[in-house]
Amino acid sequence: MQNRSAKELREMFLQYFEEKGCKRYHSFSLIPDDPTLLFTVAGMVPFKPYFLGIKKPEVLRATTAQKCVRTNDIENVGRTARHHTFFEMLGNFSFGDYFKEEIIPWSWEFMTERIGLEPERLYATIYLDDDEAHDIWRDKVGLPEERIIRLGDEDNFWAAGPTGPCGPCSEIIYDQGPEYSCGKPDCAVGCDCDRYLEIWNLVFMQFNRDEAGNLTPLPKKNIDTGMGLERLASVVQNVPTDFETDLFLPIIEEISKIANVTYGSDPKKDLAIKVIADHIRASAFMIADGILPTNEGRGYVLRRLIRRSIRYGRLLGIERMFMASLLPVVQTAMGVEYHELEEQSSAIEQVLNTEEDRFSRTLVQGSELLDTEVKKLVSDGVKVLPGEVAFVLYDTYGFPYELTEEICDEHGFTIDKDAFETEMEAQRERARASSKQASAVMAKSAYSDIREKSGTTNFVGYTMTEIETQVVAIIVDGEERDLLNEGESGDVILADTPFYAEKGGQVGDTGSIAQERVIFDVKDTVAPVDDLTAHRGTLLKGTLTKGALVKASIDAERRKAIQRHHTATHLIHEALTRVLGKHVRQAGSIVTPTFLRFDFNHFAQLTSEQIHDVEKLVFEQILKDLPVLTEEMSIEDAKKTGARALFDEKYGDLVRVLCVEGFSTELCGGTHVKRTGEIGVIKIVREEGIGSGIRRINAIVGQTAFDIFQRMGFAVAHLVTIFGDDMENITSRVEELMDEKKVLERKNRELQVKSATTNIQDSVKPAASVNGIDFIVEKFQNISIELIRQIGDKIRQKYPTSVILLIGVGEEKRVNMTVMASDEAVAKGMNAGTLMKEITAVMGGKGGGKPALAQGGAANDEKLGEAMQKAPAIFENLMNAKG
């Protein structure tokens, strides 16, 4: 067997199946076009609609090297030879074409003749009663009977979900040799050890399973195979784990260099290095596909991977930021197959740096929490850190269990590991639940049936706003109907349409579908399934029937307003890139007739100068009245033009390229103006942060922007009249007034305090005293909490060892309370929080706080008198209980 690089193996696989008539597809995005999955977890995911019969495939044979992400076993990464979050799955697929007779011999030929694996080391597992596969392995391939192993449902039967397409599978197993064995006498194929390594899984989708569990043969039988490139490379390169292959080793060597450690010299450090090597690959690919760190969904997974990497970097002694410095070696290791790593390198670097900087500060907070917990345990004489605390440190602050364990060991502590594992298992279950396929969500519907029967909708809206067309179908509440009566609402499907369905951030068109004495009001246009347009609305007049010839007309003025905002979005994107840097990339957008919203990744709030520069650059392109050109071409040709892809869209082989001549080129299927001058004028009305490293711009153009400018002009003119000054001086005059206002407000507060505290030291008397601690109760009308605290400080000057209850009653009878306890009172057992809870409970209110300071209140003062009457007794009971 010849030693080959992973790049060579990937290409050999794809070329082999191209020879067998399969169309090669470039890897699809890690963001699946599937509502049931967070990530693309297998090579078959992009083709799932074909297997489920939801969509008709464009070819019958396909092959891919698909990038995948799985995170349900993240804790095992680096601890085993094969667990990864990111991996490549080599696959070939048949949609009702070739089946077992072809794929089994092909797989054998590829493994033995092309790759050169020793035939005597190969085994095949098959499903218990799959005699057909058994006979092909034995008779056509020539595999000895003793190397064909029958296994049950758990190992050799595949299903997309509880119902739907399913079938037996056959796995190709490679015997790595006795040195990889667990040593048990019964070690054989099926053992969990590393000796008998599953390399390739051939799934034969030949049945449909109903809700009762019954299996019926499918009219068309499908093939879905999957082989991990990392696993194949480890066998061909004759290394013990995937981490020693050329896919990982260069990354591992770079991490070792940064950490100044030797890989292979310390198991704990090796684990940290492997985790980082795995996670940097996953993080880079996820960011390249448009995923950004957030606190939920895909973004949460990315954030967790980045933070785990940083934590393990700290365990290696790396105190500086290091994640982004690994990107060049990741790009080199992955070869030229994944051009997105190079194209998005600036964005990936910026996101990694932002998240690493942010998390470095979080690590400090976690350290402080652990230090507080350790001190508390020391004072209580306890030597075991609660497992729940270790989990909070792990899950919230990013501390690996090992790091917490090391710190505790330094203080002579242990951790309640059982409680920690209980919390961890609960988290794993949540992760598994979130990654499971809910096949019922992705299933055939009335819309997919219509598309299958009648074909896709022909969109003519790039050039036309009104056409004569035919009603193909009517759908009400998910059911197809032959007619729609006056007053009823539903979806109308047309053969051809000028209506743009909501996609890529652009909202759907509105308008009407009409014929003589029939008017259907289109309130929205959507695409319930790919390439099928549904006109959603209400029949205002007459009866609309399936097959009727109608006139479809969009609201042309509304569309023009949308087009102005959409083209402006592209201008803003390019302007942001030029002003802020090449790392800027779209993270989401909404284009409406009245405003646009553009989300993008950037590490800091934009300055007023940067906003001015972006706005000015966009307006310059509008004044130039540049041509806005569109052209359809293949995705590969589009990439050669340098066209930027917008990541909230899915692109097929044929794409629409939008070019603002001399300024920007992007992929976009939306509708646009013909020349930039049609936009008229632009105004950025807001710039804000919406998440870690994500900024948002809201802008308006055209008539909407002009109206804003007019109102702003009138407002400024009015201010000029009021102040009797020049427009250039208005801003400074307003700032002067605001400063004066702040000074007056401060003086007013000082006067309020002075008024409220005049002679207060003489008038205030304790309501109770216990063990040398005075209890003082005072009530005030219409006074702020801030002033109440200042009054409390005045009272404390006369009664330094006291507990002070201050009550403020607002204009709407709302009661606010503050309890202030001196250090001596706290030392003698008083807890202001407990006192507050008991007093507010009398009024039906709520309150609490710390031993020295607490706040609370009630919605009204109906029972305030009762509470004030009982307060001294509550104070005395608490003090006596502690005394």
XYZ file of C-alpha atoms in Angstrom, residues 308-614:
307
model
C -12.443 25.368 24.766
C -9.408 26.006 22.561
C -8.404 29.046 24.611
C -8.845 27.149 27.884
C -6.640 24.316 26.690
C -4.145 26.866 25.424
C -3.918 28.214 28.982
C -3.279 24.674 30.227
C -0.334 24.553 27.817
C 0.929 27.828 29.257
C -0.090 30.017 26.293
C -1.018 33.322 27.904
C -1.175 35.458 24.755
C -3.763 35.392 21.974
C -2.892 32.565 19.599
C -5.940 31.237 17.721
C -5.646 33.462 14.648
C -1.954 32.644 14.281
C -2.936 29.025 13.484
C -4.982 29.994 10.406
C -2.154 29.891 7.829
C -1.205 26.324 8.742
C -4.885 25.277 8.713
C -5.210 26.655 5.195
C -2.071 24.827 4.084
C -3.133 21.543 5.681
C -6.554 21.610 4.020
C -5.129 22.263 0.535
C -6.861 24.104 -2.277
C -10.120 22.135 -2.027
C -11.657 24.664 0.368
C -11.075 28.094 -1.179
C -13.405 29.717 1.369
C -10.668 29.542 4.023
C -8.493 31.852 1.919
C -11.343 34.059 0.707
C -12.614 34.646 4.243
C -9.261 34.661 6.030
C -9.603 38.288 7.142
C -13.072 37.695 8.583
C -12.013 34.467 10.310
C -9.031 36.201 11.892
C -11.122 39.118 13.115
C -13.817 36.903 14.649
C -11.247 34.697 16.396
C -9.360 37.692 17.784
C -12.541 39.367 19.032
C -13.818 36.234 20.742
C -10.437 35.353 22.228
C -9.968 38.850 23.646
C -13.455 38.797 25.138
C -13.072 35.349 26.650
C -9.676 36.140 28.158
C -11.482 38.654 30.365
C -14.166 36.072 31.211
C -11.482 33.660 32.380
C -10.418 36.249 34.968
C -14.011 36.417 36.251
C -14.135 32.637 36.524
C -10.887 32.615 38.490
C -12.356 35.128 40.915
C -15.469 32.984 41.361
C -13.411 29.881 42.074
C -11.242 31.817 44.539
C -14.389 33.006 46.367
C -15.779 29.455 46.525
C -12.481 28.066 47.849
C -12.320 30.726 50.607
C -15.909 29.964 51.587
C -15.160 26.235 51.812
C -12.079 26.936 53.922
C -14.127 29.021 56.361
C -16.760 26.257 56.563
C -14.125 23.566 57.071
C -15.238 21.688 53.909
C -12.730 19.971 51.612
C -14.970 19.086 48.627
C -15.944 21.580 45.930
C -19.587 21.020 44.884
C -19.882 19.458 41.435
C -22.457 22.074 40.494
C -19.854 24.824 41.049
C -17.318 22.971 38.888
C -19.948 22.697 36.155
C -20.802 26.422 36.293
C -17.079 27.146 35.972
C -16.934 24.789 32.998
C -20.118 25.825 31.231
C -20.304 29.564 31.992
C -16.692 30.592 32.511
C -14.996 28.018 30.314
C -12.892 26.225 32.909
C -12.070 22.643 31.917
C -12.636 20.168 34.732
C -8.894 19.451 34.790
C -8.048 23.113 35.433
C -10.552 23.350 38.289
C -9.184 20.074 39.644
C -5.598 21.378 39.568
C -6.507 24.570 41.416
C -8.491 22.642 44.029
C -5.592 20.200 44.467
C -3.263 23.122 45.250
C -5.598 24.041 48.128
C -5.984 20.457 49.329
C -9.524 20.093 47.906
C -11.277 17.496 45.821
C -14.349 17.876 43.565
C -17.687 16.110 43.848
C -17.132 14.453 40.459
C -20.395 12.498 40.512
C -22.424 15.717 40.768
C -20.289 17.271 38.026
C -20.869 14.277 35.721
C -24.595 14.449 36.416
C -24.651 18.044 35.172
C -22.457 17.132 32.207
C -24.706 14.262 31.172
C -27.720 16.550 31.316
C -25.882 18.928 28.973
C -24.956 16.071 26.623
C -28.590 15.021 26.459
C -29.556 18.572 25.541
C -26.894 18.569 22.822
C -28.033 15.199 21.460
C -31.653 16.313 21.492
C -30.779 19.459 19.541
C -28.901 17.482 16.875
C -31.491 14.754 16.315
C -33.389 14.745 13.071
C -37.070 15.508 13.424
C -38.021 13.959 10.109
C -41.637 15.011 10.384
C -40.569 18.647 9.989
C -38.793 17.976 6.724
C -41.372 16.008 4.808
C -43.457 16.100 1.690
C -46.223 18.705 1.642
C -48.909 20.021 -0.649
C -46.333 22.468 -2.018
C -43.739 19.807 -2.856
C -46.486 17.673 -4.451
C -47.517 20.612 -6.637
C -43.934 21.257 -7.692
C -43.513 17.580 -8.534
C -46.735 17.481 -10.592
C -46.728 20.914 -12.214
C -43.109 22.025 -12.121
C -41.520 25.140 -10.682
C -42.778 28.723 -10.878
C -41.311 30.785 -13.702
C -40.258 34.131 -12.210
C -40.373 36.994 -14.750
C -40.233 39.831 -12.229
C -36.751 41.021 -13.155
C -38.202 42.632 -16.274
C -42.009 42.624 -15.849
C -44.424 43.906 -13.220
C -47.658 42.596 -14.767
C -48.417 39.459 -16.820
C -51.197 37.159 -17.981
C -50.762 33.725 -16.399
C -52.637 30.646 -15.140
C -53.585 29.484 -11.649
C -51.753 26.184 -11.122
C -53.005 25.442 -7.611
C -54.828 26.862 -4.587
C -53.817 25.863 -1.049
C -55.799 26.585 2.118
C -54.466 25.467 5.527
C -51.980 23.103 3.899
C -54.592 21.358 1.736
C -54.968 21.727 -2.020
C -58.327 23.101 -3.197
C -60.031 23.526 -6.587
C -61.429 26.966 -5.784
C -61.331 29.874 -3.360
C -64.511 31.696 -2.331
C -64.960 35.383 -1.580
C -63.618 36.297 1.858
C -61.365 33.216 2.116
C -57.601 33.403 2.585
C -55.024 31.061 1.116
C -52.023 30.612 -1.166
C -52.289 30.857 -4.940
C -49.673 29.176 -7.150
C -49.209 30.588 -10.648
C -47.442 29.145 -13.683
C -45.534 32.407 -14.211
C -45.234 35.329 -11.819
C -43.766 38.832 -11.572
C -43.994 38.584 -7.754
C -40.664 38.240 -5.918
C -40.855 35.723 -3.056
C -39.146 36.726 0.189
C -35.541 35.575 0.073
C -32.046 36.796 0.868
C -33.412 39.502 3.171
C -35.669 41.083 0.541
C -39.322 41.069 1.588
C -41.947 39.561 -0.696
C -43.981 41.588 -3.170
C -47.612 42.614 -2.715
C -50.213 43.317 -5.388
C -53.199 41.598 -6.962
C -54.265 38.567 -8.980
C -57.405 39.374 -10.962
C -59.791 38.454 -13.727
C -63.231 39.800 -14.599
C -65.247 40.123 -11.337
C -62.427 38.415 -9.362
C -59.817 40.183 -7.184
C -57.283 38.339 -5.001
C -55.322 40.694 -2.724
C -51.707 39.477 -2.453
C -50.463 40.521 0.977
C -47.156 38.614 0.831
C -45.159 36.378 -1.490
C -43.170 33.424 -0.140
C -41.299 30.331 -1.349
C -42.608 27.408 0.769
C -40.319 25.040 -1.141
C -37.440 25.780 -3.498
C -38.409 27.307 -6.856
C -42.130 27.433 -6.075
C -43.789 30.799 -5.413
C -46.875 31.105 -3.210
C -48.966 34.284 -3.391
C -50.472 34.654 0.070
C -53.586 36.732 0.594
C -57.384 37.046 0.626
C -60.012 36.841 -2.110
C -61.807 40.198 -1.990
C -64.286 39.535 -4.769
C -65.730 36.616 -6.767
C -64.574 32.999 -6.949
C -61.041 31.998 -8.007
C -60.691 28.550 -9.592
C -57.752 26.302 -10.333
C -56.756 26.586 -13.998
C -58.181 30.101 -14.392
C -56.404 32.643 -16.619
C -55.586 35.730 -14.541
C -53.639 38.979 -14.585
C -50.900 39.108 -11.912
C -49.803 42.636 -11.018
C -47.326 43.694 -8.367
C -47.429 46.981 -6.448
C -44.858 48.616 -8.738
C -44.154 51.671 -6.562
C -43.554 49.481 -3.524
C -41.193 47.281 -5.577
C -39.217 50.349 -6.706
C -38.785 51.415 -3.078
C -37.574 47.906 -2.192
C -35.123 47.931 -5.105
C -33.642 51.258 -3.989
C -33.046 49.895 -0.496
C -31.684 46.578 -1.803
C -29.100 48.128 -4.113
C -28.169 50.522 -1.282
C -27.505 47.494 0.927
C -24.847 46.310 -1.513
C -23.308 49.790 -1.653
C -23.181 49.927 2.160
C -21.549 46.475 2.303
C -18.778 47.521 -0.060
C -18.355 50.903 1.647
C -18.011 49.226 5.051
C -15.335 46.939 3.630
C -13.385 49.911 2.293
C -13.739 52.040 5.424
C -13.341 49.351 8.133
C -11.368 46.573 6.434
C -11.695 43.370 4.425
C -12.839 41.399 7.468
C -16.311 42.963 7.188
C -18.891 40.417 6.092
C -22.641 40.280 6.097
C -24.247 38.523 9.054
C -27.844 39.184 8.043
C -30.060 41.719 6.305
C -33.625 42.905 5.808
C -34.696 44.974 2.813
C -38.139 46.630 2.917
C -39.852 49.511 1.091
C -39.207 51.872 4.008
C -35.832 50.885 5.477
C -32.886 48.516 5.233
C -31.070 46.716 8.012
C -27.581 45.357 7.520
C -25.760 43.208 10.104
C -22.016 42.701 9.776
C -19.071 41.466 11.792
C -16.820 44.119 13.293
C -15.054 44.350 16.626
C -15.932 47.903 17.742
C -18.614 50.566 17.626
C -18.297 52.746 14.538
C -17.126 56.277 15.197
C -19.118 59.214 13.873
C -16.296 59.780 11.377
C -16.519 56.185 10.099
C -20.301 56.430 9.715
C -19.801 59.715 7.863
C -17.214 58.099 5.573
C -19.488 55.139 4.775
